[in-house]
Tab-separated table of C-alpha atoms in Angstrom:
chain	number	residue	atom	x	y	z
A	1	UNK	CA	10.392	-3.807	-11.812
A	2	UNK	CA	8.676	-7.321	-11.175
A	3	UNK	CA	7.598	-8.977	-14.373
A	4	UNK	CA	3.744	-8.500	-13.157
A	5	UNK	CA	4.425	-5.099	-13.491
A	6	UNK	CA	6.661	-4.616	-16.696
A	7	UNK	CA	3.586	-6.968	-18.158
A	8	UNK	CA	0.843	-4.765	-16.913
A	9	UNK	CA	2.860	-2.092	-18.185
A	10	UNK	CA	3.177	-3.626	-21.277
A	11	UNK	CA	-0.160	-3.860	-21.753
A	12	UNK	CA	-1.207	-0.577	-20.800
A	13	UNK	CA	1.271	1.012	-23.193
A	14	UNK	CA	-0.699	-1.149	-26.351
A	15	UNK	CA	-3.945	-0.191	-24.868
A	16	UNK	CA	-2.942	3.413	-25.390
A	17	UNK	CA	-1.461	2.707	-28.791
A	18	UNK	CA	-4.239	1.348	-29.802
A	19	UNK	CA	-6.178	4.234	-28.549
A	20	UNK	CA	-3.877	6.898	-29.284
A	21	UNK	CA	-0.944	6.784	-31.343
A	22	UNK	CA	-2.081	4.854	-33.921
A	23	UNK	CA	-4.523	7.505	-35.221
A	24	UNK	CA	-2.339	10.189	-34.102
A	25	UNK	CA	0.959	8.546	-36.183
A	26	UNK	CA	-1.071	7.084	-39.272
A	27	UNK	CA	-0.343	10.574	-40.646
A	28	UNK	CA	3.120	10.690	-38.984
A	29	UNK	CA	6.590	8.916	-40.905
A	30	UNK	CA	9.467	8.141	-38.727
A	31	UNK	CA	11.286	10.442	-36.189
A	32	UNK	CA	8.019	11.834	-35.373
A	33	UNK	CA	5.916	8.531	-34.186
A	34	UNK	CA	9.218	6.847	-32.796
A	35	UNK	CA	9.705	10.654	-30.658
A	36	UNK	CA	6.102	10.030	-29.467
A	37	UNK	CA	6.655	6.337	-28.612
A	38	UNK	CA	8.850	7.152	-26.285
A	39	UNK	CA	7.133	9.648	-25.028
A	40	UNK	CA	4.650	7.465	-24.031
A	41	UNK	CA	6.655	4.696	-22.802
A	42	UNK	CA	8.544	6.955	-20.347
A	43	UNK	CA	4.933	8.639	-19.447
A	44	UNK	CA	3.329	4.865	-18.768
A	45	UNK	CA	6.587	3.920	-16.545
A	46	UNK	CA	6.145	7.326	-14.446
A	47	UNK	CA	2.753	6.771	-13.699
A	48	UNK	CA	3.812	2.899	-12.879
A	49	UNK	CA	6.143	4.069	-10.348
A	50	UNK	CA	4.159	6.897	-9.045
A	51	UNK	CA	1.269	4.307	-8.442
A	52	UNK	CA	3.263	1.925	-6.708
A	53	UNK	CA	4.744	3.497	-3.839
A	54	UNK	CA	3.895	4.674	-0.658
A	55	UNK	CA	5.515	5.333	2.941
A	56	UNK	CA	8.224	2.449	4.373
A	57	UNK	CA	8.062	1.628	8.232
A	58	UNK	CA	7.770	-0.665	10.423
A	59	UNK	CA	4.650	-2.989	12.109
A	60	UNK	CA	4.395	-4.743	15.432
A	61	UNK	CA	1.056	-5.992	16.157
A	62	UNK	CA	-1.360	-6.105	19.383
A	63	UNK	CA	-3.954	-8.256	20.878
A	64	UNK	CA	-6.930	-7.715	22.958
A	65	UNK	CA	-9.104	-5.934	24.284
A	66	UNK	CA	-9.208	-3.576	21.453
A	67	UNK	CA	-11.407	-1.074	23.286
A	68	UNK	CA	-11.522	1.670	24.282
A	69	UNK	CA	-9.905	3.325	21.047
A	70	UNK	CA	-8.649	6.608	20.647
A	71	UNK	CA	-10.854	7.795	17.548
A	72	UNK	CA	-14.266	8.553	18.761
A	73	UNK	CA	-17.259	6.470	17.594
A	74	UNK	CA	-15.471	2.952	17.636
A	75	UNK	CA	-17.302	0.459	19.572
A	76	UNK	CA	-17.239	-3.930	18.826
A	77	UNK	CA	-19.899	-3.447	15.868
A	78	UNK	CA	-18.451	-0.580	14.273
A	79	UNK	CA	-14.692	-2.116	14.530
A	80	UNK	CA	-13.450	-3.916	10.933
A	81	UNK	CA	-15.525	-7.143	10.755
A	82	UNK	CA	-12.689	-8.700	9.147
A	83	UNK	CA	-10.032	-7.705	12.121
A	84	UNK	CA	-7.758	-5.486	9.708
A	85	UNK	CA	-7.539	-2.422	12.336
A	86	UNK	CA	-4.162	-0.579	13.581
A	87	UNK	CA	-3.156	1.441	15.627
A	88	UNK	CA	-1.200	4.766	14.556
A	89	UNK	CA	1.993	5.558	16.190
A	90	UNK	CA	3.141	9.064	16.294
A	91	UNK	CA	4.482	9.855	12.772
A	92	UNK	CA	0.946	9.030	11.915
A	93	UNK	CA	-1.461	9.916	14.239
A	94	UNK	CA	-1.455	13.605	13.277
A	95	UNK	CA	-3.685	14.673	16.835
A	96	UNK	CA	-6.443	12.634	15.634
A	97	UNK	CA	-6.858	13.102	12.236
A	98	UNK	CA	-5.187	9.717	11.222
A	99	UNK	CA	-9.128	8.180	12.600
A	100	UNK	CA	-10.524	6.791	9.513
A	101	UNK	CA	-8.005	6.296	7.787
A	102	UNK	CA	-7.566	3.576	5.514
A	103	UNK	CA	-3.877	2.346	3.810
A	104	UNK	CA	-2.954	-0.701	1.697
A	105	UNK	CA	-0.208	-2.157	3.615
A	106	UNK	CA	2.503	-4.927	2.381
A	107	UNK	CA	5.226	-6.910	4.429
A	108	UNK	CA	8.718	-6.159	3.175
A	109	UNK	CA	11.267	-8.162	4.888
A	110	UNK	CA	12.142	-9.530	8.535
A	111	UNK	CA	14.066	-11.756	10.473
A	112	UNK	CA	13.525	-14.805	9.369
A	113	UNK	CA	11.290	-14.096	6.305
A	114	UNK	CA	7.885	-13.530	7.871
A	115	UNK	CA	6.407	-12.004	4.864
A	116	UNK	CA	3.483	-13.377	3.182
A	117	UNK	CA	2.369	-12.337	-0.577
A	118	UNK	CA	0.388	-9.892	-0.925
A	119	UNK	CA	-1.384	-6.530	0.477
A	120	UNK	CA	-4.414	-5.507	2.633
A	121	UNK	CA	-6.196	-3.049	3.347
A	122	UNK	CA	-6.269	-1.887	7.080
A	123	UNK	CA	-7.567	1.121	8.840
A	124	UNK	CA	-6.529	3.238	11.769
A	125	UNK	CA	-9.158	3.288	15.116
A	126	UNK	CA	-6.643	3.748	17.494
A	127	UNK	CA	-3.368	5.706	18.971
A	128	UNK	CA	-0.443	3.378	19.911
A	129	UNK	CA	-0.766	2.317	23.514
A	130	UNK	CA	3.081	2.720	24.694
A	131	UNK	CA	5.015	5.567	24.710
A	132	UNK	CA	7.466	5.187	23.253
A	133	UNK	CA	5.426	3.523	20.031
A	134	UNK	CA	7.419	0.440	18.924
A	135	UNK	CA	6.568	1.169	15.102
A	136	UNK	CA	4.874	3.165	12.659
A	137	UNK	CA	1.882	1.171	12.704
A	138	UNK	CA	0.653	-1.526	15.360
A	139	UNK	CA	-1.533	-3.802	13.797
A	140	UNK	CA	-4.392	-6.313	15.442
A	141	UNK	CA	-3.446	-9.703	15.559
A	142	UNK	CA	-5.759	-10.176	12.013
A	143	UNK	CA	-3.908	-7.743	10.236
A	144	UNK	CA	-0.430	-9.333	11.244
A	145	UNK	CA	-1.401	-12.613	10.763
A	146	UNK	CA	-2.665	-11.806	7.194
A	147	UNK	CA	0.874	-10.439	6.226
A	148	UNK	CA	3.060	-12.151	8.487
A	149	UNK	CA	3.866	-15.979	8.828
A	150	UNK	CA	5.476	-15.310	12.089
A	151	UNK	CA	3.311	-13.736	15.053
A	152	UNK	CA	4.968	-11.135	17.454
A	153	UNK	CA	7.746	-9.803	15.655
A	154	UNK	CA	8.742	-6.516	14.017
A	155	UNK	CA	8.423	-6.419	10.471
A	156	UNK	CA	9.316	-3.490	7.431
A	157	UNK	CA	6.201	-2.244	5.502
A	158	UNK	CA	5.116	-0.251	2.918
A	159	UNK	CA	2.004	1.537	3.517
A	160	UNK	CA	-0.237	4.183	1.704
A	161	UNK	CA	-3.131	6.059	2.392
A	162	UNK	CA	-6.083	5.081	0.060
């Protein structure tokens, strides 16, 4: 775990302390409280984890024109306004359903160490143009540029559906 999230996990488990144990133990000696500590601790980490991940793949990105899209009902206005659109390759695209969709997305790794801190938010308006896809998601040249330092290259992600 990064120290952001042992810290937030930290924090969390004295929130509930304060919340819940300590009334529940005040009555409770020993074994008991230190059983239920744990408890709680392995609970808080769970959920941690759980929270955290999503799917791993892969991004290449795309430039314009962006339309016409796959998805119905996308035209320039209804498109992002801040560019973070991709298109779904076929693991994805589920015959259409994937339209709408919205996942927070984070570079992994690269050649040469294209990642950039932190995540975004992008959604899906579109099917991958080329057959076969070159990734799980294809992402417009916003979306790559936010998580990538280095334009037109393949990069891991982690991505989940929000």
């Amino acid at each position: 775990m990064e120290d952001g999230a042992v810290f937030e996990a930290g924090e969390r488990y004295k929130a509930a302390r304060e919340r819940v144990i300590d009334p529940m133990c005040s009555a409770m000696m020993g074994r008991k409280r230190w059983v239920l500590e744990t408890m709680l601790i392995g609970l808080a980490c769970a959920v941690d984890l759980i929270g955290v991940s999503g799917d791993v793949g892969t991004a290449t990105s795309y430039g314009p024109p962006y339309l016409p899209t796959k998805c119905p009902g996308y035209t320039q206005d209804q498109l992002p306004g801040n560019g973070h659109f991709v298109a779904a390759g076929s693991g994805i695209w589920d015959n259409g359903a994937a339209c709408g969709r919205r996942y927070l997305l984070r570079c992994l790794s690269g050649l040469r160490r294209p990642c950039k801190d932190g995540s975004i938010v992008v959604e899906v308006v579109d099917f991958c143009r080329h057959s076969p896809c070159p990734s799980t998601l294809v992402l417009s040249t916003r979306a790559f540029d936010a998580v990538s330092k280095i334009p037109n290259t393949k990069i891991n992600v982690e991505y989940a559906q929000i």
